[in-house]
Tab-separated table of C-alpha atoms and ligand atoms in Angstrom:
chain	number	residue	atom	x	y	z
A	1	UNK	CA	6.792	4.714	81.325
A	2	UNK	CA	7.785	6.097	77.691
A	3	UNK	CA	4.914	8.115	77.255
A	4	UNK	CA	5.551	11.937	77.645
A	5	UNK	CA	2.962	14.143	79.836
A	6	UNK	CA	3.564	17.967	80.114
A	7	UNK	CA	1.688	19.514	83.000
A	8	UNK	CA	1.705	22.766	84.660
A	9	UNK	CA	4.556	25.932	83.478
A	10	UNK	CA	7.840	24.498	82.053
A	11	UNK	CA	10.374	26.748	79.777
A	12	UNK	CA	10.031	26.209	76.013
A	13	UNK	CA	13.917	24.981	76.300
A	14	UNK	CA	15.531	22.519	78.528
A	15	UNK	CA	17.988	23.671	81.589
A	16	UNK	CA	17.365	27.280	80.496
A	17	UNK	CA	15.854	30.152	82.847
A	18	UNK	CA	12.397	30.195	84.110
A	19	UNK	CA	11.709	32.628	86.368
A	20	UNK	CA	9.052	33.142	89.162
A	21	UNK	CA	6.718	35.948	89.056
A	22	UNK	CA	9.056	37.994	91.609
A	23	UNK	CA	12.037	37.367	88.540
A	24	UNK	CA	14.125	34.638	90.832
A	25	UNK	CA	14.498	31.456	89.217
A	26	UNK	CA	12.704	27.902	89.341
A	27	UNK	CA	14.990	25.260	90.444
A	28	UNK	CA	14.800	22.920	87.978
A	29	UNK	CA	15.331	19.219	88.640
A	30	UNK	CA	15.812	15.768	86.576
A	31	UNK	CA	14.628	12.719	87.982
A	32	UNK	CA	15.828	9.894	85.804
A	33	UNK	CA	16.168	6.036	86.095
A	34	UNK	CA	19.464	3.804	85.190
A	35	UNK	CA	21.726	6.815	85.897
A	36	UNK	CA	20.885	9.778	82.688
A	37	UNK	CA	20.038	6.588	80.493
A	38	UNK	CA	16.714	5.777	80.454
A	39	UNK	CA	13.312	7.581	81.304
A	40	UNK	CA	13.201	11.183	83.215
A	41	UNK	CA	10.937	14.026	84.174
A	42	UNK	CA	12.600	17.579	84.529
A	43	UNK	CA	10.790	19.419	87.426
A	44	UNK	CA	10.744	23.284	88.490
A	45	UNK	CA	10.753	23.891	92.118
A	46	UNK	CA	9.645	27.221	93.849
A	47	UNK	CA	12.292	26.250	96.518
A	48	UNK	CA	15.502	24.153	96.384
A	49	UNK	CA	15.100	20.407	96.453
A	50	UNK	CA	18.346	19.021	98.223
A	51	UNK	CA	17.092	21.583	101.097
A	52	UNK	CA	17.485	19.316	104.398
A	53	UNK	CA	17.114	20.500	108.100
A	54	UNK	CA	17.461	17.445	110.087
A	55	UNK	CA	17.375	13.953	109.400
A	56	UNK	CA	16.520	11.365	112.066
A	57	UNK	CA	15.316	7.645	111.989
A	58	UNK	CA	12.193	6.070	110.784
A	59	UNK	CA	12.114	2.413	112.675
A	60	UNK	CA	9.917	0.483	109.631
A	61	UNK	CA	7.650	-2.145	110.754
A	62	UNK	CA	9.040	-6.161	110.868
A	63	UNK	CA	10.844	-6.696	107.453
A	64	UNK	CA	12.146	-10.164	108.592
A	65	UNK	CA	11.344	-12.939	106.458
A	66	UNK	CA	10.835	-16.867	107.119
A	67	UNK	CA	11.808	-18.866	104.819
A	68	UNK	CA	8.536	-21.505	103.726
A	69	UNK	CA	10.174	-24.534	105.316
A	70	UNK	CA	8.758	-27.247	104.964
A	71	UNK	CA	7.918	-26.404	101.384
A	72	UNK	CA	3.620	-26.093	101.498
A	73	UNK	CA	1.431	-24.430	100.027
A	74	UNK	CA	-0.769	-21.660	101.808
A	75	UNK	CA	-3.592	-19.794	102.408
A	76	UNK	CA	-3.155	-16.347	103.918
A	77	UNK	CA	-6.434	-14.890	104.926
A	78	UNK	CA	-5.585	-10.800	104.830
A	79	UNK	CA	-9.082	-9.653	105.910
A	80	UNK	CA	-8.340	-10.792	109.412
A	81	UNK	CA	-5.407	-8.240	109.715
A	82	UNK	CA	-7.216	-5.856	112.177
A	83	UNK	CA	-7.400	-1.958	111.067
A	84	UNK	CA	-3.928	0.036	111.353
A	85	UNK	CA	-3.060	3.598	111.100
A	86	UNK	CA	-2.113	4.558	107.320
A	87	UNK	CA	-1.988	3.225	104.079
A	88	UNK	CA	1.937	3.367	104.698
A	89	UNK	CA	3.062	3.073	108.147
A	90	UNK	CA	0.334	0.400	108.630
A	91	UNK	CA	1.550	-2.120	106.118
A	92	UNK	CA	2.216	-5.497	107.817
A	93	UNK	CA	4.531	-7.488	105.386
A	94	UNK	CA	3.096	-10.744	104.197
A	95	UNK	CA	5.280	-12.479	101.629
A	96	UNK	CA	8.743	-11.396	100.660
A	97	UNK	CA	12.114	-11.746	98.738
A	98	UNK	CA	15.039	-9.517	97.778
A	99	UNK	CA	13.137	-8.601	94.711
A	100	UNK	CA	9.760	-7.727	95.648
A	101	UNK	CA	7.964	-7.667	99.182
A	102	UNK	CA	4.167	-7.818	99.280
A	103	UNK	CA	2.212	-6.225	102.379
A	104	UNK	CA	-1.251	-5.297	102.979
A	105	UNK	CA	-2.899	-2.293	105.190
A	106	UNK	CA	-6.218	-1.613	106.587
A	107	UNK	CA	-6.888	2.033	107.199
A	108	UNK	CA	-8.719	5.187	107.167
A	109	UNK	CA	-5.856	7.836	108.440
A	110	UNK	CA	-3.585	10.209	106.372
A	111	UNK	CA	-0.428	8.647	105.817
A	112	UNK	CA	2.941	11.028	106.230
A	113	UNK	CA	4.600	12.476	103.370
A	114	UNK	CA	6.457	9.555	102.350
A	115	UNK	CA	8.904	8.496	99.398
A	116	UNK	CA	10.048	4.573	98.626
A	117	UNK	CA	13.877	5.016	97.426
A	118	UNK	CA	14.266	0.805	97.160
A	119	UNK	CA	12.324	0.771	93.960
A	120	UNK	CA	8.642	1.710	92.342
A	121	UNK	CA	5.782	0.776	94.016
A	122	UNK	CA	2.675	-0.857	92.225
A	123	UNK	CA	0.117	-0.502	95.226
A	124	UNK	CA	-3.189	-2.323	94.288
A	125	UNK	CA	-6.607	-0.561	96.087
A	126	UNK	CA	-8.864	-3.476	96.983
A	127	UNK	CA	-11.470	-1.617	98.260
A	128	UNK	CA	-12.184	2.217	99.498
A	129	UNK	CA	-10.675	5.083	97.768
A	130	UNK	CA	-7.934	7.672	98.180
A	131	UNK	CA	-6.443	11.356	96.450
A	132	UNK	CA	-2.681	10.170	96.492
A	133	UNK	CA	-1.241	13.276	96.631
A	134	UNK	CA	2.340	13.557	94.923
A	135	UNK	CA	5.187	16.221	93.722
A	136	UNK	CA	3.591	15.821	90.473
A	137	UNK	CA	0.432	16.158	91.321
A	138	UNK	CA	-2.855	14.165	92.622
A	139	UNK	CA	-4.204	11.276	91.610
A	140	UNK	CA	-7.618	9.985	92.591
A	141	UNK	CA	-7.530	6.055	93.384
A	142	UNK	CA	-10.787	3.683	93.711
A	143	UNK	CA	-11.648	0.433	94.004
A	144	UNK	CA	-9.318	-1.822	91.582
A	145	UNK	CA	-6.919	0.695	90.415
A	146	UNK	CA	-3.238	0.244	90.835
A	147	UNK	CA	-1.095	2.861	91.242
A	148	UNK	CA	2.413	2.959	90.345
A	149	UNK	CA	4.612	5.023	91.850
A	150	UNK	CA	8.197	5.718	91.147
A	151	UNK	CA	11.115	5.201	93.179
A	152	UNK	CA	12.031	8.393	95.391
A	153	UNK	CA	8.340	10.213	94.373
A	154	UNK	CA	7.185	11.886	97.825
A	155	UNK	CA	3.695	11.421	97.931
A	156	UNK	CA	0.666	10.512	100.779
A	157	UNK	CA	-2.280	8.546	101.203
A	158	UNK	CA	-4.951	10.365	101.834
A	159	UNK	CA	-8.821	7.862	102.052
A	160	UNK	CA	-11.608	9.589	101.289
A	161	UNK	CA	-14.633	7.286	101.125
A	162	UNK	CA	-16.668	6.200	103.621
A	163	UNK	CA	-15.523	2.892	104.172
A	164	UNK	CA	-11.337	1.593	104.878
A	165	UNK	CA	-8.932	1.648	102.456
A	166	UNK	CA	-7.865	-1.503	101.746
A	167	UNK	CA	-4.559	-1.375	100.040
A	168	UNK	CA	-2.359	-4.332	99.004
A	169	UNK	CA	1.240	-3.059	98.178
A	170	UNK	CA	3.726	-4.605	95.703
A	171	UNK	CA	6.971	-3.297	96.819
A	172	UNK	CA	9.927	-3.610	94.297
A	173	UNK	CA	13.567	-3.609	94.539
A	174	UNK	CA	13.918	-2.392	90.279
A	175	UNK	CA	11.000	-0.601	88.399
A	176	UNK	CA	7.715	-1.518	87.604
A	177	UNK	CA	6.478	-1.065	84.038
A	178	UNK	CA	3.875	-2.575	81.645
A	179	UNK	CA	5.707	-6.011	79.699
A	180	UNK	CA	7.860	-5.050	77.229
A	181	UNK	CA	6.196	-7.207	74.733
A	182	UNK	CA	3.142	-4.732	74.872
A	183	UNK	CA	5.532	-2.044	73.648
A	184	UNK	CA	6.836	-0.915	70.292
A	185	UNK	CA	10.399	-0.100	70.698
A	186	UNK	CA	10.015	3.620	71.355
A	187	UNK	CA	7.411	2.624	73.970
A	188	UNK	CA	4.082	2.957	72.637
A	189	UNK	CA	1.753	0.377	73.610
A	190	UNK	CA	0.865	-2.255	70.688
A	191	UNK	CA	-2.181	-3.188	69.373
A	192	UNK	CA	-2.396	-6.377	71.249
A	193	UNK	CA	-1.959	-5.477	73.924
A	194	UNK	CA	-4.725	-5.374	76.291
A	195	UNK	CA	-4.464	-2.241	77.374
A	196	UNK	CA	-2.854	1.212	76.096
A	197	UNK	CA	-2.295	5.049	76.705
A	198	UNK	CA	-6.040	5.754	77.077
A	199	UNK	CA	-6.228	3.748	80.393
A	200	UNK	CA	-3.889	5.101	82.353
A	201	UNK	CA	-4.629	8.148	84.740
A	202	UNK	CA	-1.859	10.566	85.092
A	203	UNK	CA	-1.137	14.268	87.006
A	204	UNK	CA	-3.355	16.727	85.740
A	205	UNK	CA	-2.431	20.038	86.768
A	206	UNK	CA	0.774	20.915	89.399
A	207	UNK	CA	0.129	20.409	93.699
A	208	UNK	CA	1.293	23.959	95.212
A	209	UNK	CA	1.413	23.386	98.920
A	210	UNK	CA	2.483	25.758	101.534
A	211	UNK	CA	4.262	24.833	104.490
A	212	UNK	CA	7.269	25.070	106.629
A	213	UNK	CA	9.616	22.461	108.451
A	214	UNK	CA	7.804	19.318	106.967
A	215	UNK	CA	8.798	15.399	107.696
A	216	UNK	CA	9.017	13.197	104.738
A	217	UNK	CA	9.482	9.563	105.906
A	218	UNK	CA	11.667	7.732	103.713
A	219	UNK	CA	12.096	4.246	102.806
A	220	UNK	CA	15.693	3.450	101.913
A	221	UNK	CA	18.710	0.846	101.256
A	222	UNK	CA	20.467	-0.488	104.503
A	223	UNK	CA	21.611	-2.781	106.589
A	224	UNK	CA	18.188	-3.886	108.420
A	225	UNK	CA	15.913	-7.066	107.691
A	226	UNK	CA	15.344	-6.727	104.291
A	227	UNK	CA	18.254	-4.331	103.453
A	228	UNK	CA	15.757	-1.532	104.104
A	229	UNK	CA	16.481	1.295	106.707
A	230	UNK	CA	14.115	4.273	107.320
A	231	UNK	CA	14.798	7.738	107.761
A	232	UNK	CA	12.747	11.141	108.556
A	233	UNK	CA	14.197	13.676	106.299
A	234	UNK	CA	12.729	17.675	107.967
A	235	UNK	CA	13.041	19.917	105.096
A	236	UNK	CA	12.689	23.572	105.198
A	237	UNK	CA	9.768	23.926	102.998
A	238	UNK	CA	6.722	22.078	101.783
A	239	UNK	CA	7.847	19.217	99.306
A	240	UNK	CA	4.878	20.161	96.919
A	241	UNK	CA	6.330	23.153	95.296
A	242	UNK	CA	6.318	22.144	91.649
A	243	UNK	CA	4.722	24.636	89.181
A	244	UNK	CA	5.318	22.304	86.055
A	245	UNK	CA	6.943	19.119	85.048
A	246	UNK	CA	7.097	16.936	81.946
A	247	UNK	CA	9.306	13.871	80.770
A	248	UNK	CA	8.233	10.359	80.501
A	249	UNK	CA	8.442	9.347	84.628
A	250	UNK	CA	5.559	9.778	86.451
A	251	UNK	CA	2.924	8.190	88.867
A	252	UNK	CA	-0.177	6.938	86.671
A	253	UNK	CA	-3.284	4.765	87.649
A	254	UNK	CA	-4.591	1.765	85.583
A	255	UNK	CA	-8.061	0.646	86.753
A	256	UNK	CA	-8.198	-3.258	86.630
A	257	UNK	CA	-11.680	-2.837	84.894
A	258	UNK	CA	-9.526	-1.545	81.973
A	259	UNK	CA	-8.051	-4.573	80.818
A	260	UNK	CA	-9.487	-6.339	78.421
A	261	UNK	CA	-8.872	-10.311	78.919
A	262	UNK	CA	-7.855	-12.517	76.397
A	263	UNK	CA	-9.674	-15.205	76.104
A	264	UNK	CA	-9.667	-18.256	73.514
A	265	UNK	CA	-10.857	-21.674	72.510
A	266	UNK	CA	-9.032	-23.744	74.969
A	267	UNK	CA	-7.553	-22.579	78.265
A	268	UNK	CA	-5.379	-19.601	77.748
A	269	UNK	CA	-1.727	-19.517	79.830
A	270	UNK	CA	-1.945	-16.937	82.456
A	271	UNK	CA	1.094	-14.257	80.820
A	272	UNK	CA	-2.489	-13.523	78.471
A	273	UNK	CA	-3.241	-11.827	81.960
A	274	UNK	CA	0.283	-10.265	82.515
A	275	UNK	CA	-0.370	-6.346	83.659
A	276	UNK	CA	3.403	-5.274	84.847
A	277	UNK	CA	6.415	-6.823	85.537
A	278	UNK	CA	9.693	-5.775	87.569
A	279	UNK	CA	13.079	-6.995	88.134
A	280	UNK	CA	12.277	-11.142	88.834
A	281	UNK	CA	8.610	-10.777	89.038
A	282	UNK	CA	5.450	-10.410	86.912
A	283	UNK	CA	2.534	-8.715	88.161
A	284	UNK	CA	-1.424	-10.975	86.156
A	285	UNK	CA	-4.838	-10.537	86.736
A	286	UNK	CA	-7.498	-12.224	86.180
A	287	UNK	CA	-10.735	-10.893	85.673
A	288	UNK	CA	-14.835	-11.669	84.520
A	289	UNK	CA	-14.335	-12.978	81.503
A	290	UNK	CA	-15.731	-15.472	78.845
A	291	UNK	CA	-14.308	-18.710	79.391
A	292	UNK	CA	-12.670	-20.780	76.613
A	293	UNK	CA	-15.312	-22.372	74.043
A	294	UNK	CA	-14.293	-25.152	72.613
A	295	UNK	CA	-16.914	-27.486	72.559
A	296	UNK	CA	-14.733	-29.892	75.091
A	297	UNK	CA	-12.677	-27.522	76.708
A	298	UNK	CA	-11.910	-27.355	80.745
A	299	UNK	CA	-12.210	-24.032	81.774
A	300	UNK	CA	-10.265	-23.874	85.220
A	301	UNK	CA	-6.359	-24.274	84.880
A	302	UNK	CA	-4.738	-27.443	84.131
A	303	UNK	CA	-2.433	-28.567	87.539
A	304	UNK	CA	0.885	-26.742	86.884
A	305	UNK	CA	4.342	-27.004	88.232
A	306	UNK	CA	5.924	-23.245	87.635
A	307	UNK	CA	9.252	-24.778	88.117
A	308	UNK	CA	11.099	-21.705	88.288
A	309	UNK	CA	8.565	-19.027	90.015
A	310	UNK	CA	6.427	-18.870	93.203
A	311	UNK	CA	2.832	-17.820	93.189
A	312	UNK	CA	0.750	-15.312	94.772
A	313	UNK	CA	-3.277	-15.075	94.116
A	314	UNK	CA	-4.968	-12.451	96.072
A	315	UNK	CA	-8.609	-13.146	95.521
A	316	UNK	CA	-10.185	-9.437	95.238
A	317	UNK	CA	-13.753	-10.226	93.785
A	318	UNK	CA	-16.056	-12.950	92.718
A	319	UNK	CA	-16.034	-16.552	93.185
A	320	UNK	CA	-12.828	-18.693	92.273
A	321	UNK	CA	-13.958	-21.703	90.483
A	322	UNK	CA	-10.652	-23.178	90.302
A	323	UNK	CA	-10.214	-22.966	94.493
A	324	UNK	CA	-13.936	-24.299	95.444
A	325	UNK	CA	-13.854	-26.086	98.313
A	326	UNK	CA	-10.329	-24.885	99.524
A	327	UNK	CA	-12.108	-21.933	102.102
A	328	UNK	CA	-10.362	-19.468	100.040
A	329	UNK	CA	-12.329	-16.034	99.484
A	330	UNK	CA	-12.506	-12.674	99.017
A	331	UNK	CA	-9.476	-11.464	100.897
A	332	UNK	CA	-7.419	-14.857	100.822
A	333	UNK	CA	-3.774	-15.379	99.154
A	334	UNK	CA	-2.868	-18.136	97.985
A	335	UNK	CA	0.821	-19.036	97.757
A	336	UNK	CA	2.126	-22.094	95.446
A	337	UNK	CA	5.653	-22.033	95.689
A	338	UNK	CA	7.628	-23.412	93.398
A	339	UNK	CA	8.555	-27.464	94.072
A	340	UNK	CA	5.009	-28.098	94.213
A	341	UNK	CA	2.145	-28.750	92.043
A	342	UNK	CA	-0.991	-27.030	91.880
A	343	UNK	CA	-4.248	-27.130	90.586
A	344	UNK	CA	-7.998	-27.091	90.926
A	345	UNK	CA	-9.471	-28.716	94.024
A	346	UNK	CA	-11.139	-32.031	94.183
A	347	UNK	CA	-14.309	-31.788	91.695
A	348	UNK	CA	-13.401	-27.966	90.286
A	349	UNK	CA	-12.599	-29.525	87.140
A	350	UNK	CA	-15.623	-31.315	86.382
A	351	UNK	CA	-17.983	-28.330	88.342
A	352	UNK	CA	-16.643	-25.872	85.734
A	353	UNK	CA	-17.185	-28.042	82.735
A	354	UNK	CA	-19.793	-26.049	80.238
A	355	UNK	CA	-19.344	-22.844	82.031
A	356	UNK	CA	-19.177	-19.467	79.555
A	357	UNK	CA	-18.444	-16.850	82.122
A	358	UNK	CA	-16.226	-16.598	85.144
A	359	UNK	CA	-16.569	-14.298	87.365
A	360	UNK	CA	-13.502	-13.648	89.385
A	361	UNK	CA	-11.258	-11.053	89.890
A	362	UNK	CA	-8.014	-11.982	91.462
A	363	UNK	CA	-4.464	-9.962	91.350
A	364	UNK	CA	-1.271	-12.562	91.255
A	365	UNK	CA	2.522	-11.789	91.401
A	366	UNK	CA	5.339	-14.782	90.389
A	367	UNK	CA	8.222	-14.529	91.690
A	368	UNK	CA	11.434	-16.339	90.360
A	369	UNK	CA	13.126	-16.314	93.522
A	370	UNK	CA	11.679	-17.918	96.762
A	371	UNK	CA	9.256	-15.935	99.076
A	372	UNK	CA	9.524	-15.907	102.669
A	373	UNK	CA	6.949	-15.187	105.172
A	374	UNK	CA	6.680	-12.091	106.459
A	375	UNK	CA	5.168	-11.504	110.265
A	376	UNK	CA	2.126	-9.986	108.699
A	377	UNK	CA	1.544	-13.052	106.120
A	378	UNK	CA	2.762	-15.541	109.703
A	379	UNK	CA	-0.055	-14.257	111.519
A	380	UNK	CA	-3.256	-15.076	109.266
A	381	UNK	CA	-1.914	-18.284	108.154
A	382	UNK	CA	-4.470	-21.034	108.074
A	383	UNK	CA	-2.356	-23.707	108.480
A	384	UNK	CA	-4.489	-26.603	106.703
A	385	UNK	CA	-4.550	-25.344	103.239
A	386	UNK	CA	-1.841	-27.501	101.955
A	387	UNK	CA	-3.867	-30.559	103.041
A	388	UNK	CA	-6.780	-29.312	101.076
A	389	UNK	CA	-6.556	-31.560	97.709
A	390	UNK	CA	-5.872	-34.570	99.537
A	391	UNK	CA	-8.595	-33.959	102.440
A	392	UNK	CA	-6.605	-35.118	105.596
A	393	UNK	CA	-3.526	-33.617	107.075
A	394	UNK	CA	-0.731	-35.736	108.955
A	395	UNK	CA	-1.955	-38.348	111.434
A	396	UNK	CA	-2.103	-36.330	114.981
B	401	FE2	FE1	-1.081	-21.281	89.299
């Protein structure tokens, strides 16, 4: 994220004094990606940031991964995971790879003070809302924002509306950031882009906490399923203790309702919908939109063979033309992996000929490496969706 935010009291020069109101000094820290080469924040701390008083370990929830085998298509129906704790502790994994790992949690608790050192986090709210409190301040999260969150920010989850939070977690292994095709090449977002600085909802003012002896649960690299390990890192005072930040790395929220679709005569190729990508993944979404007006156009998706990427639709809002008839709704992923073609279902094509306005909302991740099922994903399985375009299954 190139864009540079100043918030709270920071020293008018870099790595020079700034002193406290009792004349000690502010421990200032740099957090910075790809070593001291690419973007950073410089941070002043009230207390010492490396402070540690014991460290013990966090045993994360099933990471393992089966692999899709035999190769089908399916449907993944999320609602049916029953309520859990947290918006972190509670996340069942559902799809998988050593790039990116996709889980989904029902809940209405506070999660712990928690940090993700694997990678960013782009965690999409489906429903409910949240203050995401972080070292650089809160955020407030609603319905259809995503929130991305940078590797090894300590931050929880803390719902606030009436109903569950409903969070669906994109978990990378790299960083998270718009395409760079939306950028200019000092970072600032282009002008076709469909969205830009404006959108995005950043830290407003520091998060002074008080507190002694506090547990931050973190997510790290090492030698369990996954390559993940956990850990409970006790430090001596409370985490939140920054008076003032700035730098270009940050947590920000983008509300899906802020992108404006692209739209054309004929059907338009879904990286028109591209929002973020990572390291072997793209993050789309598709949203209520005017549907492509040429006179004979087809306004559902042509049946496509992504021959180098899997795909994940998580149908947030609306109704999917292109899926009619498949028992996929609000709630459902689909996954089309790669080595098999997809399309609309039986009669989708013709159904949707004439129509000007979709209106579907749906959030969908490609993958170029393979994704395995995850225990979370095993366990609301359908198991006939990949029968659904020809209407029978195998012979019993
Ligand atoms: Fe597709």
């Amino acid at each position: 994220m190139a864009y540079y935010r100043q918030v709270g009291s920071i020293p008018p020069k870099r790595h020079t004094q700034h002193r406290r109101p009792d004349g000690g000094l502010y421990s200032e820290e740099l957090v910075g990606e790809e070593g001291f080469s690419s973007d950073s924040s410089l941070l002043y701390h009230r207390g010492i940031p490396s402070s540690l008083v014991d460290a013990r370990p966090w045993t994360l929830g099933d990471q393992a991964l089966a692999p899709n085998q035999p190769l089908i298509p399916r449907h993944l129906k999320l609602h049916d995971l029953p309520e859990a704790k947290d918006a972190v502790t509670g996340r069942r994994l559902v799809l998988g790879n050593a790039d990116v790992r996709i889980s989904y949690a029902v809940s209405r608790g506070a999660s712990p003070y928690y940090r993700n050192a694997t990678g960013d986090e782009c965690v999409f709210v489906e429903r409910g809302a949240a203050t995401v409190e972080t070292v650089f301040g809160a955020l407030e999260v609603r319905k259809n924002d995503y929130l991305i969150i940078p590797r090894n920010t300590t931050h929880r989850w803390l719902p606030t509306g009436e109903e569950p939070l409903r969070t669906y977690a994109i978990e990378a292994n790299s960083h998270i950031a718009p395409p760079k095709r939306y950028l200019s090449r000092y970072g600032q977002f282009l002008e076709h882009s469909p969205y830009c600085e404006r959108d995005l909802r950043t830290p407003a003012e520091p998060l002074l906490a008080e507190g002694t002896d506090v547990e931050i649960y973190v997510k790290h690299r090492g030698d369990g399923p996954g390559g993940l390990a956990g850990t409970i890192h006790v430090v001596p005072e409370h985490p939140f203790d920054v008076v003032g930040w700035d730098g270009c790395l940050y947590p920000y929220v983008f509300n899906l309702a802020d992108f404006e679709p692209i739209t054309g005569r004929v059907h338009q190729p879904p990286p028109v919908h591209q929002v973020f990508e990572g390291a072997n993944f793209v993050i789309c979404n598709f949203l209520p939109r005017k549907v492509d007006y040429h006179p004979l156009a087809i306004p559902v998706p042509y049946y496509h063979s992504n021959v180098d990427s899997d795909e994940v639709m998580f149908y947030v809002d609306g109704d999917y033309e292109a899926r009619k008839g498949s028992g996929i709704g609000q709630g459902s992923i689909s996954l089309h992996p790669g080595g098999h073609s997809h399309g609309p279902q039986p009669g989708a094509v013709e159904g949707s000929l004439g129509a000007e306005f979709f209106d579907e909302t749906a959030v969908m991740v490609d993958t170029f490496r393979p994704l395995g099922l995850g225990e979370g994903g095993a366990a609301v399985d359908d198991g006939k969706y990949a029968w659904s375009w020809s209407g029978r299954g195998p012979a019993a």
